[in-house]
PDB file of C-alpha atoms in Angstrom:
ATOM      1  CA  LEU O  84     116.529  25.916 104.010  1.00 90.00           C
ATOM      2  CA  PHE O  85     113.919  26.804 101.415  1.00 92.00           C
ATOM      3  CA  SER O  86     111.461  27.883 104.089  1.00 91.00           C
ATOM      4  CA  ALA O  87     114.158  30.149 105.552  1.00 91.00           C
ATOM      5  CA  LEU O  88     114.946  31.632 102.157  1.00 93.00           C
ATOM      6  CA  GLN O  89     111.265  32.251 101.453  1.00 92.00           C
ATOM      7  CA  LYS O  90     111.139  34.414 104.605  1.00 91.00           C
ATOM      8  CA  LEU O  91     113.896  36.596 103.139  1.00 92.00           C
ATOM      9  CA  ASN O  92     112.050  37.524  99.956  1.00 87.00           C
ATOM     10  CA  LYS O  93     112.587  41.275 100.486  1.00 89.00           C
ATOM     11  CA  TYR O  94     116.324  40.756  99.964  1.00 90.00           C
ATOM     12  CA  GLU O  95     118.014  40.406  96.616  1.00 89.00           C
ATOM     13  CA  PHE O  96     119.841  37.089  96.266  1.00 91.00           C
ATOM     14  CA  LYS O  97     120.432  34.304  93.795  1.00 93.00           C
ATOM     15  CA  LEU O  98     120.837  30.589  94.410  1.00 95.00           C
ATOM     16  CA  LYS O  99     123.322  28.865  92.154  1.00 95.00           C
ATOM     17  CA  PHE O 100     123.046  25.124  91.690  1.00 95.00           C
ATOM     18  CA  ILE O 101     125.920  23.382  89.959  1.00 93.00           C
ATOM     19  CA  GLY O 102     125.566  19.810  88.787  1.00 92.00           C
ATOM     20  CA  ASN O 103     122.557  17.533  88.759  1.00 92.00           C
ATOM     21  CA  VAL O 104     119.556  18.860  90.662  1.00 93.00           C
ATOM     22  CA  SER O 105     116.894  16.324  91.455  1.00 93.00           C
ATOM     23  CA  PRO O 106     113.314  16.942  90.334  1.00 94.00           C
ATOM     24  CA  GLY O 107     112.323  16.845  94.028  1.00 94.00           C
ATOM     25  CA  ILE O 108     114.538  19.852  94.782  1.00 94.00           C
ATOM     26  CA  LYS O 109     113.132  21.710  91.787  1.00 95.00           C
ATOM     27  CA  ASP O 110     109.606  20.946  93.029  1.00 96.00           C
ATOM     28  CA  LEU O 111     110.519  22.384  96.453  1.00 95.00           C
ATOM     29  CA  LEU O 112     111.958  25.516  94.839  1.00 96.00           C
ATOM     30  CA  LYS O 113     108.668  25.974  93.030  1.00 96.00           C
ATOM     31  CA  LYS O 114     106.646  25.279  96.206  1.00 96.00           C
ATOM     32  CA  TYR O 115     108.577  27.970  98.093  1.00 95.00           C
ATOM     33  CA  ASP O 116     108.436  30.393  95.149  1.00 94.00           C
ATOM     34  CA  LEU O 117     112.226  30.486  94.797  1.00 95.00           C
ATOM     35  CA  GLU O 118     112.630  29.295  91.217  1.00 93.00           C
ATOM     36  CA  SER O 119     113.012  32.838  89.824  1.00 94.00           C
ATOM     37  CA  ARG O 120     116.008  33.294  92.131  1.00 95.00           C
ATOM     38  CA  CYS O 121     117.789  30.202  90.823  1.00 95.00           C
ATOM     39  CA  VAL O 122     120.597  29.732  88.352  1.00 95.00           C
ATOM     40  CA  PHE O 123     121.292  26.174  87.223  1.00 95.00           C
ATOM     41  CA  LYS O 124     124.603  25.129  85.729  1.00 93.00           C
ATOM     42  CA  ASP O 125     125.550  21.729  84.436  1.00 92.00           C
ATOM     43  CA  ARG O 126     128.292  19.757  86.110  1.00 93.00           C
ATOM     44  CA  VAL O 127     131.674  21.499  85.791  1.00 94.00           C
ATOM     45  CA  ALA O 128     135.290  20.382  86.027  1.00 94.00           C
ATOM     46  CA  HIS O 129     136.882  20.559  89.496  1.00 92.00           C
ATOM     47  CA  ASP O 130     138.993  23.639  88.686  1.00 92.00           C
ATOM     48  CA  GLN O 131     135.847  25.468  87.535  1.00 94.00           C
ATOM     49  CA  ALA O 132     133.998  24.301  90.668  1.00 91.00           C
ATOM     50  CA  VAL O 133     136.743  25.881  92.791  1.00 90.00           C
ATOM     51  CA  ILE O 134     136.324  29.147  90.879  1.00 93.00           C
ATOM     52  CA  GLU O 135     132.559  28.985  91.464  1.00 93.00           C
ATOM     53  CA  MET O 136     133.173  28.513  95.211  1.00 91.00           C
ATOM     54  CA  GLN O 137     135.581  31.428  95.351  1.00 90.00           C
ATOM     55  CA  THR O 138     133.209  33.763  93.522  1.00 90.00           C
ATOM     56  CA  SER O 139     130.177  32.855  95.629  1.00 91.00           C
ATOM     57  CA  ASP O 140     129.079  34.942  98.579  1.00 89.00           C
ATOM     58  CA  ALA O 141     128.194  31.939 100.755  1.00 92.00           C
ATOM     59  CA  LEU O 142     128.328  28.174 100.432  1.00 95.00           C
ATOM     60  CA  LEU O 143     125.915  25.437 101.468  1.00 95.00           C
ATOM     61  CA  LEU O 144     127.205  22.256 103.084  1.00 95.00           C
ATOM     62  CA  LEU O 145     124.711  19.429 103.444  1.00 94.00           C
ATOM     63  CA  ILE O 146     125.321  16.366 105.594  1.00 94.00           C
ATOM     64  CA  PRO O 147     122.860  13.590 104.739  1.00 93.00           C
ATOM     65  CA  GLU O 148     120.233  12.796 107.336  1.00 93.00           C
ATOM     66  CA  VAL O 149     121.210   9.163 107.822  1.00 95.00           C
ATOM     67  CA  GLU O 150     122.103   6.960 110.767  1.00 92.00           C
ATOM     68  CA  ASN O 151     125.530   7.650 112.337  1.00 92.00           C
ATOM     69  CA  ASN O 152     126.039  10.853 110.336  1.00 94.00           C
ATOM     70  CA  ASP O 153     127.939  12.590 113.169  1.00 93.00           C
ATOM     71  CA  GLY O 154     131.222  11.384 111.676  1.00 93.00           C
ATOM     72  CA  ILE O 155     130.556  12.370 108.074  1.00 93.00           C
ATOM     73  CA  LEU O 156     133.194  14.733 106.722  1.00 90.00           C
ATOM     74  CA  THR O 157     132.966  15.371 103.004  1.00 88.00           C
ATOM     75  CA  GLY O 158     135.983  16.566 101.042  1.00 84.00           C
ATOM     76  CA  LYS O 159     133.851  19.558 100.135  1.00 90.00           C
ATOM     77  CA  ILE O 160     134.074  20.982 103.667  1.00 92.00           C
ATOM     78  CA  PHE O 161     137.829  21.424 103.309  1.00 88.00           C
ATOM     79  CA  GLU O 162     137.512  23.111  99.924  1.00 90.00           C
ATOM     80  CA  TYR O 163     134.824  25.378 101.354  1.00 92.00           C
ATOM     81  CA  ILE O 164     137.071  26.308 104.290  1.00 90.00           C
ATOM     82  CA  ALA O 165     139.902  27.141 101.887  1.00 89.00           C
ATOM     83  CA  SER O 166     137.592  29.535 100.013  1.00 88.00           C
ATOM     84  CA  ARG O 167     137.199  31.601 103.219  1.00 90.00           C
ATOM     85  CA  LYS O 168     133.518  32.143 102.407  1.00 90.00           C
ATOM     86  CA  PRO O 169     130.653  31.934 104.884  1.00 92.00           C
ATOM     87  CA  ILE O 170     129.398  28.369 105.131  1.00 94.00           C
ATOM     88  CA  ILE O 171     125.819  27.446 105.939  1.00 95.00           C
ATOM     89  CA  GLY O 172     125.834  23.849 107.095  1.00 96.00           C
ATOM     90  CA  ILE O 173     122.780  21.690 107.541  1.00 96.00           C
ATOM     91  CA  GLY O 174     123.346  18.490 109.448  1.00 95.00           C
ATOM     92  CA  PRO O 175     123.967  17.161 112.938  1.00 95.00           C
ATOM     93  CA  GLU O 176     124.898  20.037 115.247  1.00 94.00           C
ATOM     94  CA  THR O 177     127.031  17.694 117.362  1.00 93.00           C
ATOM     95  CA  GLY O 178     128.850  16.090 114.427  1.00 94.00           C
ATOM     96  CA  ASP O 179     132.448  16.385 113.296  1.00 95.00           C
ATOM     97  CA  ALA O 180     131.571  18.794 110.467  1.00 95.00           C
ATOM     98  CA  SER O 181     129.818  21.080 112.954  1.00 95.00           C
ATOM     99  CA  LYS O 182     132.862  21.064 115.243  1.00 95.00           C
ATOM    100  CA  ILE O 183     135.095  22.106 112.364  1.00 93.00           C
ATOM    101  CA  LEU O 184     132.723  24.860 111.184  1.00 94.00           C
ATOM    102  CA  SER O 185     132.551  26.255 114.726  1.00 92.00           C
ATOM    103  CA  GLU O 186     136.256  27.122 114.447  1.00 91.00           C
ATOM    104  CA  PHE O 187     135.491  29.767 111.817  1.00 89.00           C
ATOM    105  CA  SER O 188     133.567  33.009 111.918  1.00 84.00           C
ATOM    106  CA  GLN O 189     130.577  33.250 109.599  1.00 84.00           C
ATOM    107  CA  CYS O 190     130.323  29.461 109.402  1.00 91.00           C
ATOM    108  CA  LYS O 191     127.616  27.547 111.220  1.00 94.00           C
ATOM    109  CA  MET O 192     125.945  24.151 111.235  1.00 95.00           C
ATOM    110  CA  PHE O 193     122.185  24.024 111.689  1.00 96.00           C
ATOM    111  CA  ASP O 194     120.004  21.073 112.550  1.00 94.00           C
ATOM    112  CA  TYR O 195     117.740  19.893 109.734  1.00 92.00           C
ATOM    113  CA  GLN O 196     114.671  21.497 111.302  1.00 88.00           C
ATOM    114  CA  SER O 197     116.350  24.609 112.680  1.00 90.00           C
ATOM    115  CA  ASN O 198     114.416  27.874 112.794  1.00 88.00           C
ATOM    116  CA  GLU O 199     117.677  29.856 113.048  1.00 93.00           C
ATOM    117  CA  ILE O 200     118.785  29.488 109.424  1.00 93.00           C
ATOM    118  CA  ALA O 201     116.816  32.528 108.228  1.00 93.00           C
ATOM    119  CA  ALA O 202     118.359  34.777 110.890  1.00 92.00           C
ATOM    120  CA  PHE O 203     121.878  33.639 109.978  1.00 92.00           C
ATOM    121  CA  ILE O 204     121.302  34.186 106.256  1.00 92.00           C
ATOM    122  CA  LYS O 205     119.675  37.567 106.963  1.00 92.00           C
ATOM    123  CA  GLN O 206     122.760  38.572 108.963  1.00 89.00           C
ATOM    124  CA  GLN O 207     124.989  37.531 106.050  1.00 88.00           C
ATOM    125  CA  LEU O 208     122.863  39.438 103.532  1.00 89.00           C
ATOM    126  CA  GLU O 209     122.784  42.609 105.630  1.00 89.00           C
ATOM    127  CA  ALA O 210     126.547  42.503 106.142  1.00 85.00           C
ATOM    128  CA  PHE O 211     127.002  42.058 102.399  1.00 84.00           C
ATOM    129  CA  TYR O 212     124.770  45.050 101.617  1.00 85.00           C
ATOM    130  CA  GLU O 213     126.609  47.149 104.208  1.00 86.00           C
ATOM    131  CA  GLY O 214     129.893  46.308 102.483  1.00 80.00           C
ATOM    132  CA  LYS O 215     131.293  44.421 105.467  1.00 75.00           C
ATOM    133  CA  SER O 216     133.844  41.682 104.927  1.00 65.00           C
ATOM    134  CA  GLN O 217     132.318  38.337 104.142  1.00 70.00           C
ATOM    135  CA  GLU O 218     135.535  36.413 104.680  1.00 64.00           C
ATOM    136  CA  SER O 219     135.491  33.839 107.426  1.00 68.00           C
ATOM    137  CA  SER O 220     138.296  34.022 109.948  1.00 61.00           C
ATOM    138  CA  GLY O 221     140.027  31.150 111.677  1.00 65.00           C
ATOM    139  CA  ASP O 222     142.996  28.872 111.113  1.00 66.00           C
ATOM    140  CA  HIS O 223     142.265  27.932 107.506  1.00 65.00           C
ATOM    141  CA  GLN O 224     145.783  26.527 107.025  1.00 69.00           C
ATOM    142  CA  HIS O 225     145.171  23.910 109.715  1.00 68.00           C
ATOM    143  CA  TYR O 226     142.772  22.172 107.321  1.00 65.00           C
ATOM    144  CA  SER O 227     144.880  22.565 104.181  1.00 64.00           C
ATOM    145  CA  ARG O 228     145.977  19.444 102.343  1.00 69.00           C
ATOM    146  CA  LYS O 229     149.616  20.293 103.003  1.00 76.00           C
ATOM    147  CA  HIS O 230     149.098  20.619 106.760  1.00 71.00           C
ATOM    148  CA  GLN O 231     146.891  17.526 107.000  1.00 75.00           C
ATOM    149  CA  ALA O 232     149.411  15.471 104.982  1.00 77.00           C
ATOM    150  CA  GLY O 233     152.108  16.610 107.403  1.00 79.00           C
ATOM    151  CA  GLU O 234     149.971  15.519 110.360  1.00 75.00           C
ATOM    152  CA  LEU O 235     149.396  12.136 108.760  1.00 83.00           C
ATOM    153  CA  ALA O 236     153.133  11.772 108.122  1.00 85.00           C
ATOM    154  CA  LYS O 237     153.813  12.437 111.830  1.00 85.00           C
ATOM    155  CA  ILE O 238     151.352   9.732 112.837  1.00 88.00           C
ATOM    156  CA  LEU O 239     152.815   7.243 110.375  1.00 87.00           C
ATOM    157  CA  ASN O 240     156.361   8.040 111.527  1.00 84.00           C
ATOM    158  CA  HIS O 241     155.330   7.561 115.144  1.00 82.00           C
ATOM    159  CA  LEU O 242     153.669   4.230 114.346  1.00 83.00           C
ATOM    160  CA  SER O 243     156.658   2.975 112.382  1.00 82.00           C
ATOM    161  CA  GLN O 244     159.053   3.986 115.176  1.00 84.00           C
ATOM    162  CA  SER O 245     156.955   2.333 117.864  1.00 77.00           C
ATOM    163  CA  GLN O 246     156.949  -0.945 115.918  1.00 75.00           C
ATOM    164  CA  SER O 247     160.752  -0.958 115.586  1.00 64.00           C
TER     165      SER O 247
END
C-alpha cells in the first residue's frame, strides 16, 4: 500500500489513521516519505468512528496475512459497506471479504503484493478531482444488520421447525 501511495505523490491526498498506530507502520510511512500526508487521531468512540468513515473519501480494509484467512470477515467490512464509500481491501483475493467487495462498484480486494493498488487509487483520485460520484453502488441493504438478522431468523425458524 505505501509503495503504491508513494507512486502517487503528484496527487493531493491525506491518510487518516484513527486509533493506535504501531511504530512499525510509522517507520514505513517515513521510509516511503508519506508522513507529511498523515493525520493521526487517538482512538474514538464508535459513533465518532462511523462519522469518520462517512466523511472519508475511501476506506482501507486489511485482512491479516495468516493461515486460513479466506474466511475472515471483520465487522468493519459491513460498516464500510454501509458508508457507501470506495473500499480498498488488502487480503486474499479469493476470500469471503473479496467476494463481498466484488458486489460493489469502487470496492476491490488486492493481494498483499499486488501491483494494481496504485492504479485503483489513481482512478479514485482522478474521479474525485473530476467531481464524479465516489459512492459505491450495489445492494448495500443486503448486508445491513436488519437484513442479516432477518436471514438468521429464517434459518433458526427453519431449524426449529425441522426438529419438531
